Coordinates of N, CA and C in Angstrom, one line a residue:
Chain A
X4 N -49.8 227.8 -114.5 CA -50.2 227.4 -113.2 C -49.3 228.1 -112.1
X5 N -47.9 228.3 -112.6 CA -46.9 228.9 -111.3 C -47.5 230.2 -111.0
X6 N -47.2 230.2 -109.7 CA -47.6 231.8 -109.3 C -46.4 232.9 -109.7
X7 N -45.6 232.2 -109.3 CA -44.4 233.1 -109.4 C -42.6 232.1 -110.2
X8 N -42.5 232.5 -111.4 CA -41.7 232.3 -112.5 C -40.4 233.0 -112.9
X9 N -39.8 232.7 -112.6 CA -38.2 233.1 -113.2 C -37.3 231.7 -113.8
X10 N -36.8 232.5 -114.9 CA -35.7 232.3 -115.5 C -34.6 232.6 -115.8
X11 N -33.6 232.3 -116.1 CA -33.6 230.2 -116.1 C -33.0 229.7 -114.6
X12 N -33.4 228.6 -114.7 CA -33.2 227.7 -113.1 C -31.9 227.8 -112.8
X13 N -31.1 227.6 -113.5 CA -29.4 227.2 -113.8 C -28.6 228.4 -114.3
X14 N -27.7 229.0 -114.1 CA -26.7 229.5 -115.0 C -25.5 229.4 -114.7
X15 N -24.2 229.2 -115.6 CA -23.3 229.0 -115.4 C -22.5 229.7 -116.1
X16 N -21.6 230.6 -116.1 CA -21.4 231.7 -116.6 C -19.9 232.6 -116.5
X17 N -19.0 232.8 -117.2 CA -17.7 233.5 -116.8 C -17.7 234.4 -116.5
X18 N -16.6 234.9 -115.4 CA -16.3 236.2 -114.9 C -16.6 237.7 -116.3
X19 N -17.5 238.4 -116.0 CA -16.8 239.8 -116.5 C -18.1 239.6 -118.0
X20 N -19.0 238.7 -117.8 CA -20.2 238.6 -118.7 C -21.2 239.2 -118.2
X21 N -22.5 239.7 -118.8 CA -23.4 240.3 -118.5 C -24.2 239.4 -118.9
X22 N -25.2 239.1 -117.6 CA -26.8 238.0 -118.0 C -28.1 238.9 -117.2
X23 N -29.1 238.1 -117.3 CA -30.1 238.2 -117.0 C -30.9 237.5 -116.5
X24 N -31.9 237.7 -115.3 CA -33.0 236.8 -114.7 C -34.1 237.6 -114.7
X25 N -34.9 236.6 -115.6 CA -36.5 237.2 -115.4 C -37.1 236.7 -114.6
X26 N -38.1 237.8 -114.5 CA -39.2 237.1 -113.3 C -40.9 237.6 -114.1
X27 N -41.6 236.6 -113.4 CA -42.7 237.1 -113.8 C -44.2 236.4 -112.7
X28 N -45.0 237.1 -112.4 CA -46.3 236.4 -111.8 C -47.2 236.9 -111.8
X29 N -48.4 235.7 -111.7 CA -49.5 236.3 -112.0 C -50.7 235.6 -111.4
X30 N -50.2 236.3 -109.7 CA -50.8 236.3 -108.7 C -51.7 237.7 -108.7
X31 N -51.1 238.9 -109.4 CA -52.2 239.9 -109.3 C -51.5 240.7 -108.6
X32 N -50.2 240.3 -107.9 CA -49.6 241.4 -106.9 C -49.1 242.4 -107.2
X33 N -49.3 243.4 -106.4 CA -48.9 245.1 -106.7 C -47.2 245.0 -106.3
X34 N -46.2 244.1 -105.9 CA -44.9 244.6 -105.0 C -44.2 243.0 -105.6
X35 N -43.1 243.1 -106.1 CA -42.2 242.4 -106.2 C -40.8 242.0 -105.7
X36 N -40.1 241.6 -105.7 CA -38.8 241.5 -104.9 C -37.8 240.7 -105.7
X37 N -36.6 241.5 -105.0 CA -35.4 240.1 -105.4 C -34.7 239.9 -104.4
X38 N -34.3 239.0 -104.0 CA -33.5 238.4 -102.6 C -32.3 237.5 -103.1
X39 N -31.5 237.6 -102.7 CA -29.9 236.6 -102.7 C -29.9 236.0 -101.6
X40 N -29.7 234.7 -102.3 CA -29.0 234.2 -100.7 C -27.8 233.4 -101.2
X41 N -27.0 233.2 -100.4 CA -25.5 232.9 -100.5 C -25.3 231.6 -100.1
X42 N -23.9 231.5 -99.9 CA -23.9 230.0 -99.5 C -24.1 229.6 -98.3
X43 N -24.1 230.5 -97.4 CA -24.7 230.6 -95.7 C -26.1 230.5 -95.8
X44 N -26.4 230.6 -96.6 CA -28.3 230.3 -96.9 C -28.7 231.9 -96.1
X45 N -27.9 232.6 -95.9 CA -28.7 233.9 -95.8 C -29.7 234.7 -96.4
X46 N -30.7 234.9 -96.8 CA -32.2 235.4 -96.9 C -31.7 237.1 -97.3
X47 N -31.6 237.5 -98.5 CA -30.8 239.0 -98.1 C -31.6 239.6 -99.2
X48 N -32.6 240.8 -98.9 CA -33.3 241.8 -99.8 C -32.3 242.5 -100.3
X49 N -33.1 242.6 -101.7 CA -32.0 243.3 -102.7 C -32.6 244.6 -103.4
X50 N -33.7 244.3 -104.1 CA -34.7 245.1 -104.3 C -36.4 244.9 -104.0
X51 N -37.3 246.2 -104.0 CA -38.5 246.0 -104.2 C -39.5 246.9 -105.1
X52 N -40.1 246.4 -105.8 CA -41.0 247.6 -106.9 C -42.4 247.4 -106.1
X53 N -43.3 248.1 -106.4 CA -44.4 248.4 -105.7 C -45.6 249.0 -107.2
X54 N -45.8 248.7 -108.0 CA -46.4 249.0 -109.0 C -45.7 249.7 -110.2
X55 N -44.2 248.7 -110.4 CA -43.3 249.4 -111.1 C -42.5 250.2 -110.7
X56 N -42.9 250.8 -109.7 CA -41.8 251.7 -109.1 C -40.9 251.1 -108.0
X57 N -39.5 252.1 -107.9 CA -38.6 251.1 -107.0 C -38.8 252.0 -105.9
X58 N -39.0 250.9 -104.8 CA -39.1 251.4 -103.1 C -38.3 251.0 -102.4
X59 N -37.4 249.8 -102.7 CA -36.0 249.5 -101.7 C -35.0 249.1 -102.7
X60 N -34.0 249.8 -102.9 CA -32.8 249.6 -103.2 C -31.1 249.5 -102.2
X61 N -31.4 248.0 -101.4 CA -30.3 247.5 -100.7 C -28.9 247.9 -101.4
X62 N -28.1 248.4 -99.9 CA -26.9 248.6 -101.1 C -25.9 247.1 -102.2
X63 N -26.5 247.0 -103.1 CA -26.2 246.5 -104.2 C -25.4 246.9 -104.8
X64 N -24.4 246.3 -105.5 CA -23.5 247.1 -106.4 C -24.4 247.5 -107.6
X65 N -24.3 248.5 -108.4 CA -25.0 249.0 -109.7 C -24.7 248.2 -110.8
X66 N -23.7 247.6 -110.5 CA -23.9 246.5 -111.8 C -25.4 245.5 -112.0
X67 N -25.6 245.5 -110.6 CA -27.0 245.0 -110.5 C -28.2 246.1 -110.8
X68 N -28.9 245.5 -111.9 CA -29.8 246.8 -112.1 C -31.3 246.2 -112.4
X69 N -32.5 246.4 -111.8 CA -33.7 245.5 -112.1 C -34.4 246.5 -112.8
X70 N -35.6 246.0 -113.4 CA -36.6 246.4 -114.3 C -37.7 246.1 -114.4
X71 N -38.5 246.9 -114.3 CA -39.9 246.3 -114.1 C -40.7 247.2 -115.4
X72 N -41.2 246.5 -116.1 CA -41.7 246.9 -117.7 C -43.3 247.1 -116.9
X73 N -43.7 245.9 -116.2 CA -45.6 246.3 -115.6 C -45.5 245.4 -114.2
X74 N -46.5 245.6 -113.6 CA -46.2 245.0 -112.3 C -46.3 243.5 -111.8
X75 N -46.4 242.7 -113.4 CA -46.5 241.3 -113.2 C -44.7 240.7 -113.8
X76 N -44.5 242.2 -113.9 CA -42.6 241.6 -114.2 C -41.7 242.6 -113.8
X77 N -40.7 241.6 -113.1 CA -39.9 242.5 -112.4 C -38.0 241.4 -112.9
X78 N -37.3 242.0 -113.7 CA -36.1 241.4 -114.1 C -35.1 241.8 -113.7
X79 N -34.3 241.1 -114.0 CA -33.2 241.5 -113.0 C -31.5 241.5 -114.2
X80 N -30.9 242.5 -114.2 CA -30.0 242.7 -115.1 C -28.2 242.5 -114.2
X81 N -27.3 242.1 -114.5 CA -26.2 241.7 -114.0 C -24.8 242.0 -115.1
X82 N -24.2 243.1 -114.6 CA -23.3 243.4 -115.6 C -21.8 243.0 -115.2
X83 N -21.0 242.4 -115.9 CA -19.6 242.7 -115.6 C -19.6 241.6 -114.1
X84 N -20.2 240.0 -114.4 CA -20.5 239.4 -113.6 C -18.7 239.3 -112.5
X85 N -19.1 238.9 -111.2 CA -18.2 238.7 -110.8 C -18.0 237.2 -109.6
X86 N -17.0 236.9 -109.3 CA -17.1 235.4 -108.6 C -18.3 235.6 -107.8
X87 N -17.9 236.4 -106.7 CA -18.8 236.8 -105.4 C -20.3 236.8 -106.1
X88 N -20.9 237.0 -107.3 CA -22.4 237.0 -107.7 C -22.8 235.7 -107.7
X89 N -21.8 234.6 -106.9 CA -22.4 233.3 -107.4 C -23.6 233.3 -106.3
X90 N -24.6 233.0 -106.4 CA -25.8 232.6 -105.4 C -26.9 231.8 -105.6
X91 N -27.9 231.7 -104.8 CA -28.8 231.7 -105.4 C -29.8 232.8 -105.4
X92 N -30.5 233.7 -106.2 CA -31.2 234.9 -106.7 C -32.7 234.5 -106.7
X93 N -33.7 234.7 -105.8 CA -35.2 234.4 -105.7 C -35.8 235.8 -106.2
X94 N -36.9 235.4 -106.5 CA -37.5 236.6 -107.2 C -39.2 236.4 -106.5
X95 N -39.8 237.4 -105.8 CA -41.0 237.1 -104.6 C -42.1 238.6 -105.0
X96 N -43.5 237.8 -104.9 CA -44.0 238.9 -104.8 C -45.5 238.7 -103.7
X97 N -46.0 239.7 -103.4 CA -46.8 240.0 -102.7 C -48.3 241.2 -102.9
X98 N -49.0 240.8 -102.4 CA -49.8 242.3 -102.0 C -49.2 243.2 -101.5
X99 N -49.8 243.9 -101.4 CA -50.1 245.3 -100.9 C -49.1 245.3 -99.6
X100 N -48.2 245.7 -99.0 CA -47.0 245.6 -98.2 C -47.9 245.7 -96.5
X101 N -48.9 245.4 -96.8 CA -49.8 245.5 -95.1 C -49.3 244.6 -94.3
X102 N -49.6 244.3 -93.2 CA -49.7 243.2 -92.3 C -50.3 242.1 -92.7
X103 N -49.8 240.9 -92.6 CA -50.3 239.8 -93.2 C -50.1 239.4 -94.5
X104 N -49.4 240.1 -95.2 CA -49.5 239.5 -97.2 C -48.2 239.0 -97.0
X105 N -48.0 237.6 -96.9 CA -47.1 237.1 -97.2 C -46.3 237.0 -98.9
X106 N -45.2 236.7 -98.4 CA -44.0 236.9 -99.5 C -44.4 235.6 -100.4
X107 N -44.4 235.6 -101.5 CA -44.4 234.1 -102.6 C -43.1 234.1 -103.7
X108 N -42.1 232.8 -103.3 CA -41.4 233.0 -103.4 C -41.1 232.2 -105.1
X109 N -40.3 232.6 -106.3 CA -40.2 231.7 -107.2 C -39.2 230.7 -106.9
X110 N -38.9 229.9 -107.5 CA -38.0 228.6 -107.1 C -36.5 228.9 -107.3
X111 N -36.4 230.2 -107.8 CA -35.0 230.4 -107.6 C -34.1 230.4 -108.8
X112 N -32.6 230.9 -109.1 CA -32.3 230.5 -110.3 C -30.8 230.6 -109.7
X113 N -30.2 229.4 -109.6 CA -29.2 229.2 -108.8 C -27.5 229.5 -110.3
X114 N -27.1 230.8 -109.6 CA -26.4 231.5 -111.0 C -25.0 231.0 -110.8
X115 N -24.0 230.5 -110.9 CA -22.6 229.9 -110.7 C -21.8 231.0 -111.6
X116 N -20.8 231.7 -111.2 CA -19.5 232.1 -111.9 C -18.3 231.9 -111.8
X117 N -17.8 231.7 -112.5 CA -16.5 230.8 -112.9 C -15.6 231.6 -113.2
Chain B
X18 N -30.3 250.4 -87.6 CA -30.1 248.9 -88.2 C -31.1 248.0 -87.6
X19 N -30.8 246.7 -88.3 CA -31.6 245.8 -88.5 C -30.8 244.2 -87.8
X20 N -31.5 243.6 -86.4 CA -31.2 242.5 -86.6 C -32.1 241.4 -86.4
X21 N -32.3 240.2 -86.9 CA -33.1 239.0 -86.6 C -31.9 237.8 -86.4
X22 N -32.3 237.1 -85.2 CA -31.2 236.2 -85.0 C -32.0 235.3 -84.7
X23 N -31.6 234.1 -84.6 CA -32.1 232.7 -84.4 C -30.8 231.9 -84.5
X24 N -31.0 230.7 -83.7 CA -30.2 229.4 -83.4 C -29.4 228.7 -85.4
X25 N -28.7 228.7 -85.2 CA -27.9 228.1 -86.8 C -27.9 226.9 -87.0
X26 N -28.2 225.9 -85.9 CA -28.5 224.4 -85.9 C -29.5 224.0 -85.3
X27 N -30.0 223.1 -85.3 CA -30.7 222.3 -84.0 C -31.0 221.0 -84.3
X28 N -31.2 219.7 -83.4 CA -31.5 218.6 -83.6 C -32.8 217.9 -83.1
X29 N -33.2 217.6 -83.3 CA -34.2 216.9 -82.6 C -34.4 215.5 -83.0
X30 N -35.5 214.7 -81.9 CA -35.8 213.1 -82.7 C -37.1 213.2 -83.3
X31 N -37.4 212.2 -84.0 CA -38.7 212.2 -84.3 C -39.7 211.8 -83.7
X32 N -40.9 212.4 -83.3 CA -41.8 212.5 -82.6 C -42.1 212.9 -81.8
X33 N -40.8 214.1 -81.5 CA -40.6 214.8 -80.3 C -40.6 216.4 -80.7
X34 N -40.9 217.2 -79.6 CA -41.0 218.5 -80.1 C -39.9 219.4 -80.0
X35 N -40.3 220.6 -80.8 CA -38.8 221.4 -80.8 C -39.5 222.8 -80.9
X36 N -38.8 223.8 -80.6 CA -38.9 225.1 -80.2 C -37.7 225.7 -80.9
X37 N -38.0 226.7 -81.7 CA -37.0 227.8 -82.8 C -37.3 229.0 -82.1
X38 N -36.2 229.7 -81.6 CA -36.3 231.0 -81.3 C -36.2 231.8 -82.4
X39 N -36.0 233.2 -82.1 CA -35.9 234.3 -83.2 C -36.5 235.0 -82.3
X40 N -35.5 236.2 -82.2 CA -35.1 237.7 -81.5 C -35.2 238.4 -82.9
X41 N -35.8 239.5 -82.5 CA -35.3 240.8 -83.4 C -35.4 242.1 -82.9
X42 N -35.0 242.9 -84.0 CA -34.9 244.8 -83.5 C -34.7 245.3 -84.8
X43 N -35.7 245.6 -85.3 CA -36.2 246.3 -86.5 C -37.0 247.9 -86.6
X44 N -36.3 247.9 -87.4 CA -36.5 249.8 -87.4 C -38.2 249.9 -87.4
X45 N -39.0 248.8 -88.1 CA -40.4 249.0 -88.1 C -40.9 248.0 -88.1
X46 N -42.3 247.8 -87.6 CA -43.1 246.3 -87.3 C -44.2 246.4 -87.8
X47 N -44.4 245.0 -88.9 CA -46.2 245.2 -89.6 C -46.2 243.4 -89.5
X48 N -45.5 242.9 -88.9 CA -45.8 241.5 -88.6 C -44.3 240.2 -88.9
X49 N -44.7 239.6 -88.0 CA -43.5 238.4 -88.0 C -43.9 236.9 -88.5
X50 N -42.8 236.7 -89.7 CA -43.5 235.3 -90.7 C -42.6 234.6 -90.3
X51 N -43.0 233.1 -90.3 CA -41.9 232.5 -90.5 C -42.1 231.5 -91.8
X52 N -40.9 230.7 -92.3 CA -41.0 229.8 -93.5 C -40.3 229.1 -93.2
X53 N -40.3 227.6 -94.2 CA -39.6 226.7 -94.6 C -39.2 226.5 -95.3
X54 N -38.0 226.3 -95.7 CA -37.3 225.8 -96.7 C -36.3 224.7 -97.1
X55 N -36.8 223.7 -97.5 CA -36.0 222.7 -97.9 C -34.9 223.0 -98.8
X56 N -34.1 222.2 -98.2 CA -32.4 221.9 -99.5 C -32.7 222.5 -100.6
X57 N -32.4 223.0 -101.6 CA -32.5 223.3 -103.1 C -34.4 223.8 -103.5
X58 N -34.6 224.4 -102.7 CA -36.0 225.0 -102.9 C -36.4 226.1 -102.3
X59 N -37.3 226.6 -102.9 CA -37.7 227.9 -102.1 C -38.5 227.8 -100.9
X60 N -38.3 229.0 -100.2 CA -38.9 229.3 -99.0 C -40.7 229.3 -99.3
X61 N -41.2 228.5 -98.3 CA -43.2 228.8 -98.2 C -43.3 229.0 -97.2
X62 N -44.7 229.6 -96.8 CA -45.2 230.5 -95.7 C -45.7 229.2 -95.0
X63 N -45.4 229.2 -93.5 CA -45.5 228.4 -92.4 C -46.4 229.4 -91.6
X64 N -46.3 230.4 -91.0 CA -47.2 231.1 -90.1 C -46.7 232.7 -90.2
X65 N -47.6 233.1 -89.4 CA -47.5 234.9 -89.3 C -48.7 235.2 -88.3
X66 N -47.4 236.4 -87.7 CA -48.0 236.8 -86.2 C -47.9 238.4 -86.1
X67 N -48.9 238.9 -85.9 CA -48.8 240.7 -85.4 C -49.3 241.2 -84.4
X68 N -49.9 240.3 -83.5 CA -50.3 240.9 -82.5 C -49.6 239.5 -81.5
X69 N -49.5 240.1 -79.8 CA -49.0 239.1 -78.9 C -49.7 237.8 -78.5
X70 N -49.0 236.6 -78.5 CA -49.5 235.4 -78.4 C -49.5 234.4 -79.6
X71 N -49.9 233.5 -79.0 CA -49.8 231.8 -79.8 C -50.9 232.0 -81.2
X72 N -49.9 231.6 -82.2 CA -50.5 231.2 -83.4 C -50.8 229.7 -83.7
X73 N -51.6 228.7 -83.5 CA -51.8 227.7 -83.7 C -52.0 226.8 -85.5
X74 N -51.5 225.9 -86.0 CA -51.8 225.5 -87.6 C -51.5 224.2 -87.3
X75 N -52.6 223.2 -86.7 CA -51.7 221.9 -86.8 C -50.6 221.8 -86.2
X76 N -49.5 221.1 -86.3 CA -48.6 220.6 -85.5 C -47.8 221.7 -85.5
X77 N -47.5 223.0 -86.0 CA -47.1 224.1 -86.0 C -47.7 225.3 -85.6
X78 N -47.0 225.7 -84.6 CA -47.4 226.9 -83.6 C -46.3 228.1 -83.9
X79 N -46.8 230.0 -83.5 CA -46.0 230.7 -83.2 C -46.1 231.4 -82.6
X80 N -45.6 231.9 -81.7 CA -45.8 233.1 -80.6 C -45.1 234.2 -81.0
X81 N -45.3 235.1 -80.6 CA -45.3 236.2 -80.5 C -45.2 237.2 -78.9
X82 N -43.9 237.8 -78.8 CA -44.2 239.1 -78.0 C -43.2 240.0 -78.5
X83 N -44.4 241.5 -78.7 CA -43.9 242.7 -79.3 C -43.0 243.1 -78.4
X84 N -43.0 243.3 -77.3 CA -42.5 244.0 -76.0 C -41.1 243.2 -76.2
X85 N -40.9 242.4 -75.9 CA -39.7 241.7 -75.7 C -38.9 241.2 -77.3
X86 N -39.6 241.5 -78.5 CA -39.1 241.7 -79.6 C -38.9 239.7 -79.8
X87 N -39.3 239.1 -79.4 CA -39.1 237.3 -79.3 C -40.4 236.8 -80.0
X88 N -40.1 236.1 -80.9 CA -40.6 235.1 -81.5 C -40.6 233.5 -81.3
X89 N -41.1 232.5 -81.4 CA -41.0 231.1 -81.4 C -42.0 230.5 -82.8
X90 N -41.5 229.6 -83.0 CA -42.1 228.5 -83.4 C -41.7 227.1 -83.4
X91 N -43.0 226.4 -82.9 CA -43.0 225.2 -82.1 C -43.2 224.4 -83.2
X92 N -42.7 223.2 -83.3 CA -43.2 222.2 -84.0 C -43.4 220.6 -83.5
X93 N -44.6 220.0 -83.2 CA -44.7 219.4 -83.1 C -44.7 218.0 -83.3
X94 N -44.5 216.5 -82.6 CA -44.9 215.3 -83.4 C -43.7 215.3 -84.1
X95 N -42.9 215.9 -84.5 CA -42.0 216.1 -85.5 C -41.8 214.9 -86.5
X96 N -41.4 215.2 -87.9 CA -41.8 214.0 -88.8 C -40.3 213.8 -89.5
X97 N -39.7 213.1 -90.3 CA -38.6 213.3 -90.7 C -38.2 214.5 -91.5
X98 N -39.6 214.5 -92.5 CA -40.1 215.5 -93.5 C -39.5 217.1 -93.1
X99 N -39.8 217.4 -91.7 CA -39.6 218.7 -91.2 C -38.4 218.9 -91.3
X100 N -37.3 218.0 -91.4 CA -35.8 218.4 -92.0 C -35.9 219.5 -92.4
X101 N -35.2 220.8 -92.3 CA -35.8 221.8 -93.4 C -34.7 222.9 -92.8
X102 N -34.8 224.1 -93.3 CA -34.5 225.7 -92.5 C -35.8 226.1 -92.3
X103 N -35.7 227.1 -91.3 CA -36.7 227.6 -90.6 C -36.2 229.3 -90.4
X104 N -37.0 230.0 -90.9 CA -36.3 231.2 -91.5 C -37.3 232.0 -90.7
X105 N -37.0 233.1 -89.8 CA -37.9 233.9 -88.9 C -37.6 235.2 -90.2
X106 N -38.6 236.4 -90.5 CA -38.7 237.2 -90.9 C -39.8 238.2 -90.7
X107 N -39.5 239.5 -90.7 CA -40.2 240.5 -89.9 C -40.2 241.4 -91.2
X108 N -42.1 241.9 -91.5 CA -42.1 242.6 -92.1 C -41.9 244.2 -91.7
X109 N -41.1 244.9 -91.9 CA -40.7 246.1 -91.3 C -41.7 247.3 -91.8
X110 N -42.3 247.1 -92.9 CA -43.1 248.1 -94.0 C -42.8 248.6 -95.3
X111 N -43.6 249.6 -95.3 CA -42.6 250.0 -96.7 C -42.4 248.4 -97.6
X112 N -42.5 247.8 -98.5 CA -42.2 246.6 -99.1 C -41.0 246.1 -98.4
X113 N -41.2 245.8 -97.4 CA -39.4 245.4 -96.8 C -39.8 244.8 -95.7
X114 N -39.2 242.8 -96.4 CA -39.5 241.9 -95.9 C -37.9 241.5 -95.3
X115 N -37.6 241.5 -94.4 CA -36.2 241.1 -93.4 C -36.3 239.8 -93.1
X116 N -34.8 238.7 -93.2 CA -35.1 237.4 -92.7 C -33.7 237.6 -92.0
X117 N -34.4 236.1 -91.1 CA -32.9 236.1 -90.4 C -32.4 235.2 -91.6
X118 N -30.9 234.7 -90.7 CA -30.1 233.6 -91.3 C -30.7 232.1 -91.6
X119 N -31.8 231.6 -90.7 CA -32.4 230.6 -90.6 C -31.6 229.6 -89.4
X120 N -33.0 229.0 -89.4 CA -32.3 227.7 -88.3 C -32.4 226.3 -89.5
X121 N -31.0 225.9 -89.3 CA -31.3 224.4 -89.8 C -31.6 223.3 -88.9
X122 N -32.6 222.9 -89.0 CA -33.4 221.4 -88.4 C -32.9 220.1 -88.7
X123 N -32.4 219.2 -88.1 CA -32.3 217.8 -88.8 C -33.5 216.9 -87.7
X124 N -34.1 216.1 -88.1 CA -35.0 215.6 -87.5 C -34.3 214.0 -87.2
X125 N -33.3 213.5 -86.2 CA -33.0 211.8 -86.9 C -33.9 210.9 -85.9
X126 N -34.0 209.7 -86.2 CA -35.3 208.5 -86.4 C -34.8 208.2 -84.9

């Protein structure tokens, strides 16, 4: 029934480990996203795919690397974790990038490093 | 560059109305959303505006003017419930959805 699914809700995880968040939906949408937001609750684009292909890549560090296998999944890879990665990490997708398609957001996967 | 700004607090009582600004200046315009989001939850779609003037939804309204780059949204009756962030964001194009920082709302009795 979710429109839009990522995993896992929680992580908690040591400095200098490599994890992962998946996303997945199946709303039908052609454009996915990943957003951070921090402990200021700032809203901050990170990437966007558009039928698997990548169209915004915010400057991110490269340790951050997403993946999109088809256009109902878009994951997200994290190497060589560091404090500063602690956030929360949403994963959103939409139509067709026109006027009016609003963003659908998943619930989040609130990542802690220690 | 890119900015969207809005108020970082605000208070109101309940049953009373409140008004969120949000300014922006964005490199490109295909329409301005706003959302809510509660404590430990994701953001959902509240309204969206692309042409100038009042968006009306129930006890929630948004304005719009292109020219002056200003956004609002009004909320009405206000309920406790409406506690929340209030997150102005402008779709620029290209898959590139911009938010501000949010406004946090407390609504007290």
């Amino acid at each position: 029934d979710t429109a839009v699914s990522q995993t896992p809700k929680y992580l908690v995880t040591q400095m200098g480990n490599d994890k992962s968040i998946k996303c997945e939906q199946n709303l039908g949408h052609d454009t996915m996203y990943w957003y951070k937001q921090d402990s200021k609750k700032f809203l901050k684009i990170m990437f966007s795919y558009n039928n698997k292909e990548l169209i915004i890549n915010e400057t991110v560090p490269n340790r951050f690397s997403p993946k999109s296998p088809d256009k109902a999944h878009l994951n997200l890879h994290i190497n060589s974790l560091e404090l500063g990665d602690s956030a929360v990490y949403f994963c959103a997708s939409s139509r067709d990038p026109g006027s009016g398609n609003t963003i659908y957001f998943g619930e989040g996967s609130w990542l802690t490093v220690v | 560059g890119q900015n969207i700004d809005q108020p970082t607090e605000m208070t109101a009582t309940e049953g009373a109305i409140v008004q969120i600004n949000c300014t922006y200046q964005t490199s490109g315009f295909n329409g301005l959303f706003w959302y809510q989001q509660h404590a430990g939850e994701a953001p959902t779609f509240l309204s969206y505006n692309v042409l100038d003037g009042l968006e009306e939804k129930g006890r929630f309204s948004s304005f719009l003017s292109r020219s002056k780059g200003y956004s609002y949204l009004l909320l009405k009756e206000l309920q406790m419930k409406d506690s929340a962030s209030y997150l102005c964001a402008v779709n620029e194009g290209n898959n590139d959805m911009r938010f501000g920082a949010g406004t946090r709302l407390t609504v007290k009795p």
